């Protein structure tokens, strides 16, 4: 059972996560976090050394939630193609209904961090590589099971899938038009049918 201190820490992270995801690192102040949590400065600094530590924990929280949501949709699927289609389905209408307010934490943090906040960029990079590795694993399983064309370049295809999903999210967010994302997902579905079929 979590201690009072652990519960307070979790509460701060949960309230800070959407702030960092929407406003970015520079745009989120300690005052914003105090306001969102209802805690005084001492309450924050009693649980975290500084804003960097809160930002890192907030990203981790957001990313783990995204991963858990996605895993719940993809995990039960049996075949590689079913898993890939479940991923595309998960991201449909994503910008109007994200698991964390503000959109995709990986993309937001990656763009926000750049070289300015190396500790955040490192976390975003680790998350990106994990997402790509998961896609590669699904594709390889499909090839090994004789379900997906063995002629595909697994690494390249994983990068294409993820780049198009994230690109679709970015365009949909900027244009306030979720149809842009959904068209990209439809295109990916066609691409998979064309390239992966045996």
PDB file of C-alpha atoms in Angstrom:
ATOM      1  CA  UNK A   1       0.000   0.000   0.000  1.00  0.00           C
ATOM      2  CA  UNK A   2       1.300   3.449  -0.976  1.00  0.00           C
ATOM      3  CA  UNK A   3       2.438   5.787   1.773  1.00  0.00           C
ATOM      4  CA  UNK A   4       1.013   9.305   2.116  1.00  0.00           C
ATOM      5  CA  UNK A   5       4.198  10.739   0.587  1.00  0.00           C
ATOM      6  CA  UNK A   6       3.971   8.330  -2.382  1.00  0.00           C
ATOM      7  CA  UNK A   7       0.307   9.223  -2.919  1.00  0.00           C
ATOM      8  CA  UNK A   8       1.137  12.953  -2.858  1.00  0.00           C
ATOM      9  CA  UNK A   9       3.947  12.395  -5.338  1.00  0.00           C
ATOM     10  CA  UNK A  10       1.636  10.430  -7.660  1.00  0.00           C
ATOM     11  CA  UNK A  11      -1.013  13.148  -7.341  1.00  0.00           C
ATOM     12  CA  UNK A  12       1.489  15.860  -8.343  1.00  0.00           C
ATOM     13  CA  UNK A  13       2.643  13.837 -11.359  1.00  0.00           C
ATOM     14  CA  UNK A  14      -0.928  13.132 -12.469  1.00  0.00           C
ATOM     15  CA  UNK A  15      -1.878  16.824 -12.285  1.00  0.00           C
ATOM     16  CA  UNK A  16       1.381  18.039 -13.862  1.00  0.00           C
ATOM     17  CA  UNK A  17       1.348  15.579 -16.797  1.00  0.00           C
ATOM     18  CA  UNK A  18      -1.366  17.320 -18.873  1.00  0.00           C
ATOM     19  CA  UNK A  19       0.211  20.722 -18.155  1.00  0.00           C
ATOM     20  CA  UNK A  20       3.598  19.714 -19.560  1.00  0.00           C
ATOM     21  CA  UNK A  21       1.920  17.853 -22.426  1.00  0.00           C
ATOM     22  CA  UNK A  22      -0.110  20.934 -23.447  1.00  0.00           C
ATOM     23  CA  UNK A  23       2.189  23.821 -22.552  1.00  0.00           C
ATOM     24  CA  UNK A  24       5.640  22.271 -22.829  1.00  0.00           C
ATOM     25  CA  UNK A  25       8.502  22.541 -20.370  1.00  0.00           C
ATOM     26  CA  UNK A  26       9.158  26.284 -20.701  1.00  0.00           C
ATOM     27  CA  UNK A  27       5.432  27.111 -20.738  1.00  0.00           C
ATOM     28  CA  UNK A  28       4.722  25.237 -17.498  1.00  0.00           C
ATOM     29  CA  UNK A  29       5.700  27.092 -14.341  1.00  0.00           C
ATOM     30  CA  UNK A  30       5.903  25.858 -10.774  1.00  0.00           C
ATOM     31  CA  UNK A  31       2.992  28.230 -10.087  1.00  0.00           C
ATOM     32  CA  UNK A  32       0.939  26.364 -12.731  1.00  0.00           C
ATOM     33  CA  UNK A  33       1.691  23.097 -10.956  1.00  0.00           C
ATOM     34  CA  UNK A  34       0.853  24.612  -7.559  1.00  0.00           C
ATOM     35  CA  UNK A  35      -2.449  25.848  -8.957  1.00  0.00           C
ATOM     36  CA  UNK A  36      -3.304  22.484 -10.549  1.00  0.00           C
ATOM     37  CA  UNK A  37      -2.447  20.520  -7.396  1.00  0.00           C
ATOM     38  CA  UNK A  38      -3.626  23.016  -4.780  1.00  0.00           C
ATOM     39  CA  UNK A  39      -0.290  22.523  -3.004  1.00  0.00           C
ATOM     40  CA  UNK A  40       2.059  25.172  -1.694  1.00  0.00           C
ATOM     41  CA  UNK A  41       5.626  25.424  -2.978  1.00  0.00           C
ATOM     42  CA  UNK A  42       6.853  23.440   0.039  1.00  0.00           C
ATOM     43  CA  UNK A  43       4.463  20.628  -0.868  1.00  0.00           C
ATOM     44  CA  UNK A  44       6.060  20.382  -4.317  1.00  0.00           C
ATOM     45  CA  UNK A  45       9.672  20.709  -3.175  1.00  0.00           C
ATOM     46  CA  UNK A  46       9.053  18.250  -0.373  1.00  0.00           C
ATOM     47  CA  UNK A  47       8.409  15.619  -3.056  1.00  0.00           C
ATOM     48  CA  UNK A  48      10.600  16.721  -5.969  1.00  0.00           C
ATOM     49  CA  UNK A  49      14.011  18.397  -6.132  1.00  0.00           C
ATOM     50  CA  UNK A  50      13.037  20.737  -8.961  1.00  0.00           C
ATOM     51  CA  UNK A  51      10.892  21.294 -12.046  1.00  0.00           C
ATOM     52  CA  UNK A  52      13.134  19.002 -14.140  1.00  0.00           C
ATOM     53  CA  UNK A  53      12.315  16.083 -11.880  1.00  0.00           C
ATOM     54  CA  UNK A  54       8.566  16.789 -12.107  1.00  0.00           C
ATOM     55  CA  UNK A  55       8.763  17.144 -15.899  1.00  0.00           C
ATOM     56  CA  UNK A  56      10.634  13.836 -16.264  1.00  0.00           C
ATOM     57  CA  UNK A  57       8.128  12.027 -14.013  1.00  0.00           C
ATOM     58  CA  UNK A  58       5.194  13.669 -15.844  1.00  0.00           C
ATOM     59  CA  UNK A  59       6.499  12.486 -19.221  1.00  0.00           C
ATOM     60  CA  UNK A  60       7.001   8.975 -17.857  1.00  0.00           C
ATOM     61  CA  UNK A  61       3.438   8.980 -16.489  1.00  0.00           C
ATOM     62  CA  UNK A  62       1.987  10.174 -19.817  1.00  0.00           C
ATOM     63  CA  UNK A  63       4.024   7.719 -21.869  1.00  0.00           C
ATOM     64  CA  UNK A  64       3.135   4.768 -19.617  1.00  0.00           C
ATOM     65  CA  UNK A  65      -0.555   5.648 -19.916  1.00  0.00           C
ATOM     66  CA  UNK A  66      -0.282   5.806 -23.715  1.00  0.00           C
ATOM     67  CA  UNK A  67       1.546   2.470 -23.719  1.00  0.00           C
ATOM     68  CA  UNK A  68      -1.016   0.819 -21.427  1.00  0.00           C
ATOM     69  CA  UNK A  69      -3.943   2.108 -23.527  1.00  0.00           C
ATOM     70  CA  UNK A  70      -2.339   0.951 -26.749  1.00  0.00           C
ATOM     71  CA  UNK A  71      -1.302  -2.382 -25.215  1.00  0.00           C
ATOM     72  CA  UNK A  72      -4.877  -3.049 -24.061  1.00  0.00           C
ATOM     73  CA  UNK A  73      -6.065  -2.727 -27.682  1.00  0.00           C
ATOM     74  CA  UNK A  74      -3.189  -4.561 -29.355  1.00  0.00           C
ATOM     75  CA  UNK A  75      -2.301  -7.258 -26.788  1.00  0.00           C
ATOM     76  CA  UNK A  76      -5.407  -9.453 -27.194  1.00  0.00           C
ATOM     77  CA  UNK A  77      -5.048  -9.609 -30.999  1.00  0.00           C
ATOM     78  CA  UNK A  78      -3.628 -12.875 -32.272  1.00  0.00           C
ATOM     79  CA  UNK A  79      -2.052 -12.189 -35.668  1.00  0.00           C
ATOM     80  CA  UNK A  80       0.484  -9.548 -36.659  1.00  0.00           C
ATOM     81  CA  UNK A  81      -1.930  -7.933 -39.129  1.00  0.00           C
ATOM     82  CA  UNK A  82      -4.668  -7.788 -36.480  1.00  0.00           C
ATOM     83  CA  UNK A  83      -2.187  -6.070 -34.149  1.00  0.00           C
ATOM     84  CA  UNK A  84      -1.168  -3.550 -36.837  1.00  0.00           C
ATOM     85  CA  UNK A  85      -4.817  -2.779 -37.635  1.00  0.00           C
ATOM     86  CA  UNK A  86      -5.532  -2.380 -33.899  1.00  0.00           C
ATOM     87  CA  UNK A  87      -2.720   0.224 -33.722  1.00  0.00           C
ATOM     88  CA  UNK A  88      -4.224   2.166 -36.631  1.00  0.00           C
ATOM     89  CA  UNK A  89      -7.669   1.942 -35.034  1.00  0.00           C
ATOM     90  CA  UNK A  90      -6.280   3.182 -31.712  1.00  0.00           C
ATOM     91  CA  UNK A  91      -4.968   6.363 -33.332  1.00  0.00           C
ATOM     92  CA  UNK A  92      -8.193   7.099 -35.254  1.00  0.00           C
ATOM     93  CA  UNK A  93      -9.612  10.405 -33.949  1.00  0.00           C
ATOM     94  CA  UNK A  94      -6.642  10.541 -31.540  1.00  0.00           C
ATOM     95  CA  UNK A  95      -6.356  14.342 -31.554  1.00  0.00           C
ATOM     96  CA  UNK A  96      -9.918  14.792 -30.310  1.00  0.00           C
ATOM     97  CA  UNK A  97      -9.695  12.004 -27.732  1.00  0.00           C
ATOM     98  CA  UNK A  98      -6.101  11.493 -26.505  1.00  0.00           C
ATOM     99  CA  UNK A  99      -5.330   9.459 -23.364  1.00  0.00           C
ATOM    100  CA  UNK A 100      -3.509  12.497 -21.960  1.00  0.00           C
ATOM    101  CA  UNK A 101      -4.872  15.981 -22.498  1.00  0.00           C
ATOM    102  CA  UNK A 102      -2.754  17.849 -25.030  1.00  0.00           C
ATOM    103  CA  UNK A 103      -2.070  15.080 -27.539  1.00  0.00           C
ATOM    104  CA  UNK A 104       0.790  12.644 -28.044  1.00  0.00           C
ATOM    105  CA  UNK A 105       3.277  12.986 -25.163  1.00  0.00           C
ATOM    106  CA  UNK A 106       6.082  11.447 -27.178  1.00  0.00           C
ATOM    107  CA  UNK A 107       5.764  13.907 -30.047  1.00  0.00           C
ATOM    108  CA  UNK A 108       5.097  16.908 -27.813  1.00  0.00           C
ATOM    109  CA  UNK A 109       8.051  16.173 -25.542  1.00  0.00           C
ATOM    110  CA  UNK A 110      10.362  15.280 -28.419  1.00  0.00           C
ATOM    111  CA  UNK A 111       9.655  18.545 -30.224  1.00  0.00           C
ATOM    112  CA  UNK A 112       9.638  20.603 -27.044  1.00  0.00           C
ATOM    113  CA  UNK A 113      12.872  19.163 -25.657  1.00  0.00           C
ATOM    114  CA  UNK A 114      15.017  19.213 -28.802  1.00  0.00           C
ATOM    115  CA  UNK A 115      18.557  20.070 -27.601  1.00  0.00           C
ATOM    116  CA  UNK A 116      17.373  22.579 -25.001  1.00  0.00           C
ATOM    117  CA  UNK A 117      16.417  20.020 -22.362  1.00  0.00           C
ATOM    118  CA  UNK A 118      18.673  16.979 -22.893  1.00  0.00           C
ATOM    119  CA  UNK A 119      17.126  15.017 -20.002  1.00  0.00           C
ATOM    120  CA  UNK A 120      13.683  15.219 -21.677  1.00  0.00           C
ATOM    121  CA  UNK A 121      15.055  14.535 -25.147  1.00  0.00           C
ATOM    122  CA  UNK A 122      16.726  11.392 -23.779  1.00  0.00           C
ATOM    123  CA  UNK A 123      13.417  10.161 -22.328  1.00  0.00           C
ATOM    124  CA  UNK A 124      11.564  10.907 -25.592  1.00  0.00           C
ATOM    125  CA  UNK A 125      14.265   9.116 -27.590  1.00  0.00           C
ATOM    126  CA  UNK A 126      14.029   6.009 -25.376  1.00  0.00           C
ATOM    127  CA  UNK A 127      10.238   5.998 -25.799  1.00  0.00           C
ATOM    128  CA  UNK A 128      10.511   6.416 -29.584  1.00  0.00           C
ATOM    129  CA  UNK A 129      12.986   3.551 -29.880  1.00  0.00           C
ATOM    130  CA  UNK A 130      10.713   1.364 -27.751  1.00  0.00           C
ATOM    131  CA  UNK A 131       7.715   2.132 -30.012  1.00  0.00           C
ATOM    132  CA  UNK A 132       9.762   1.356 -33.136  1.00  0.00           C
ATOM    133  CA  UNK A 133      11.091  -1.851 -31.575  1.00  0.00           C
ATOM    134  CA  UNK A 134       7.531  -2.972 -30.775  1.00  0.00           C
ATOM    135  CA  UNK A 135       6.465  -2.378 -34.383  1.00  0.00           C
ATOM    136  CA  UNK A 136       9.523  -4.254 -35.643  1.00  0.00           C
ATOM    137  CA  UNK A 137       8.684  -7.188 -33.351  1.00  0.00           C
ATOM    138  CA  UNK A 138       5.105  -7.324 -34.676  1.00  0.00           C
ATOM    139  CA  UNK A 139       6.277  -7.176 -38.296  1.00  0.00           C
ATOM    140  CA  UNK A 140       8.951  -9.845 -37.711  1.00  0.00           C
ATOM    141  CA  UNK A 141       6.382 -12.129 -36.072  1.00  0.00           C
ATOM    142  CA  UNK A 142       4.147 -11.674 -39.129  1.00  0.00           C
ATOM    143  CA  UNK A 143       7.014 -12.555 -41.467  1.00  0.00           C
ATOM    144  CA  UNK A 144       8.077 -15.555 -39.344  1.00  0.00           C
ATOM    145  CA  UNK A 145       4.497 -16.865 -39.274  1.00  0.00           C
ATOM    146  CA  UNK A 146       4.167 -16.617 -43.053  1.00  0.00           C
ATOM    147  CA  UNK A 147       1.540 -13.925 -42.676  1.00  0.00           C
ATOM    148  CA  UNK A 148       3.521 -10.926 -43.992  1.00  0.00           C
ATOM    149  CA  UNK A 149       5.592 -10.688 -47.168  1.00  0.00           C
ATOM    150  CA  UNK A 150       9.175 -11.713 -46.234  1.00  0.00           C
ATOM    151  CA  UNK A 151      10.514  -9.200 -48.777  1.00  0.00           C
ATOM    152  CA  UNK A 152       9.720  -6.161 -46.626  1.00  0.00           C
ATOM    153  CA  UNK A 153      12.444  -4.211 -44.798  1.00  0.00           C
ATOM    154  CA  UNK A 154      11.209  -4.541 -41.224  1.00  0.00           C
ATOM    155  CA  UNK A 155      13.138  -1.613 -39.729  1.00  0.00           C
ATOM    156  CA  UNK A 156      12.161   0.723 -42.559  1.00  0.00           C
ATOM    157  CA  UNK A 157       8.488  -0.310 -42.441  1.00  0.00           C
ATOM    158  CA  UNK A 158       8.322   0.282 -38.671  1.00  0.00           C
ATOM    159  CA  UNK A 159       9.738   3.785 -39.226  1.00  0.00           C
ATOM    160  CA  UNK A 160       7.251   4.495 -42.042  1.00  0.00           C
ATOM    161  CA  UNK A 161       4.289   3.395 -39.907  1.00  0.00           C
ATOM    162  CA  UNK A 162       5.289   5.451 -36.878  1.00  0.00           C
ATOM    163  CA  UNK A 163       6.364   8.516 -38.880  1.00  0.00           C
ATOM    164  CA  UNK A 164       3.026   8.612 -40.705  1.00  0.00           C
ATOM    165  CA  UNK A 165       1.025   8.215 -37.496  1.00  0.00           C
ATOM    166  CA  UNK A 166       2.966  10.963 -35.706  1.00  0.00           C
ATOM    167  CA  UNK A 167       2.960  13.173 -38.812  1.00  0.00           C
ATOM    168  CA  UNK A 168      -0.802  12.739 -39.079  1.00  0.00           C
ATOM    169  CA  UNK A 169      -1.231  13.681 -35.414  1.00  0.00           C
ATOM    170  CA  UNK A 170       0.934  16.782 -35.850  1.00  0.00           C
ATOM    171  CA  UNK A 171      -0.966  17.975 -38.939  1.00  0.00           C
ATOM    172  CA  UNK A 172      -4.356  17.285 -37.349  1.00  0.00           C
ATOM    173  CA  UNK A 173      -3.355  19.213 -34.212  1.00  0.00           C
ATOM    174  CA  UNK A 174      -2.010  22.213 -36.111  1.00  0.00           C
ATOM    175  CA  UNK A 175      -4.946  22.354 -38.542  1.00  0.00           C
ATOM    176  CA  UNK A 176      -7.596  21.421 -35.957  1.00  0.00           C
ATOM    177  CA  UNK A 177      -8.740  18.803 -38.457  1.00  0.00           C
ATOM    178  CA  UNK A 178      -8.798  15.197 -37.256  1.00  0.00           C
ATOM    179  CA  UNK A 179      -9.701  14.073 -40.798  1.00  0.00           C
ATOM    180  CA  UNK A 180      -6.067  14.681 -41.790  1.00  0.00           C
ATOM    181  CA  UNK A 181      -4.936  12.073 -39.285  1.00  0.00           C
ATOM    182  CA  UNK A 182      -7.661   9.627 -40.278  1.00  0.00           C
ATOM    183  CA  UNK A 183      -6.759   9.940 -43.979  1.00  0.00           C
ATOM    184  CA  UNK A 184      -3.138   9.157 -43.075  1.00  0.00           C
ATOM    185  CA  UNK A 185      -4.287   6.056 -41.168  1.00  0.00           C
ATOM    186  CA  UNK A 186      -6.405   4.947 -44.151  1.00  0.00           C
ATOM    187  CA  UNK A 187      -3.359   5.419 -46.380  1.00  0.00           C
ATOM    188  CA  UNK A 188      -1.278   3.288 -44.014  1.00  0.00           C
ATOM    189  CA  UNK A 189      -3.916   0.562 -44.102  1.00  0.00           C
ATOM    190  CA  UNK A 190      -3.773   0.560 -47.920  1.00  0.00           C
ATOM    191  CA  UNK A 191       0.032   0.567 -47.788  1.00  0.00           C
ATOM    192  CA  UNK A 192       0.019  -2.480 -45.505  1.00  0.00           C
ATOM    193  CA  UNK A 193      -2.432  -4.340 -47.715  1.00  0.00           C
ATOM    194  CA  UNK A 194      -0.334  -3.622 -50.798  1.00  0.00           C
ATOM    195  CA  UNK A 195       3.146  -4.214 -49.348  1.00  0.00           C
ATOM    196  CA  UNK A 196       2.575  -6.914 -46.741  1.00  0.00           C
ATOM    197  CA  UNK A 197       0.263  -9.270 -48.597  1.00  0.00           C
ATOM    198  CA  UNK A 198       1.780 -12.581 -49.605  1.00  0.00           C
TER     199      UNK A 198
END
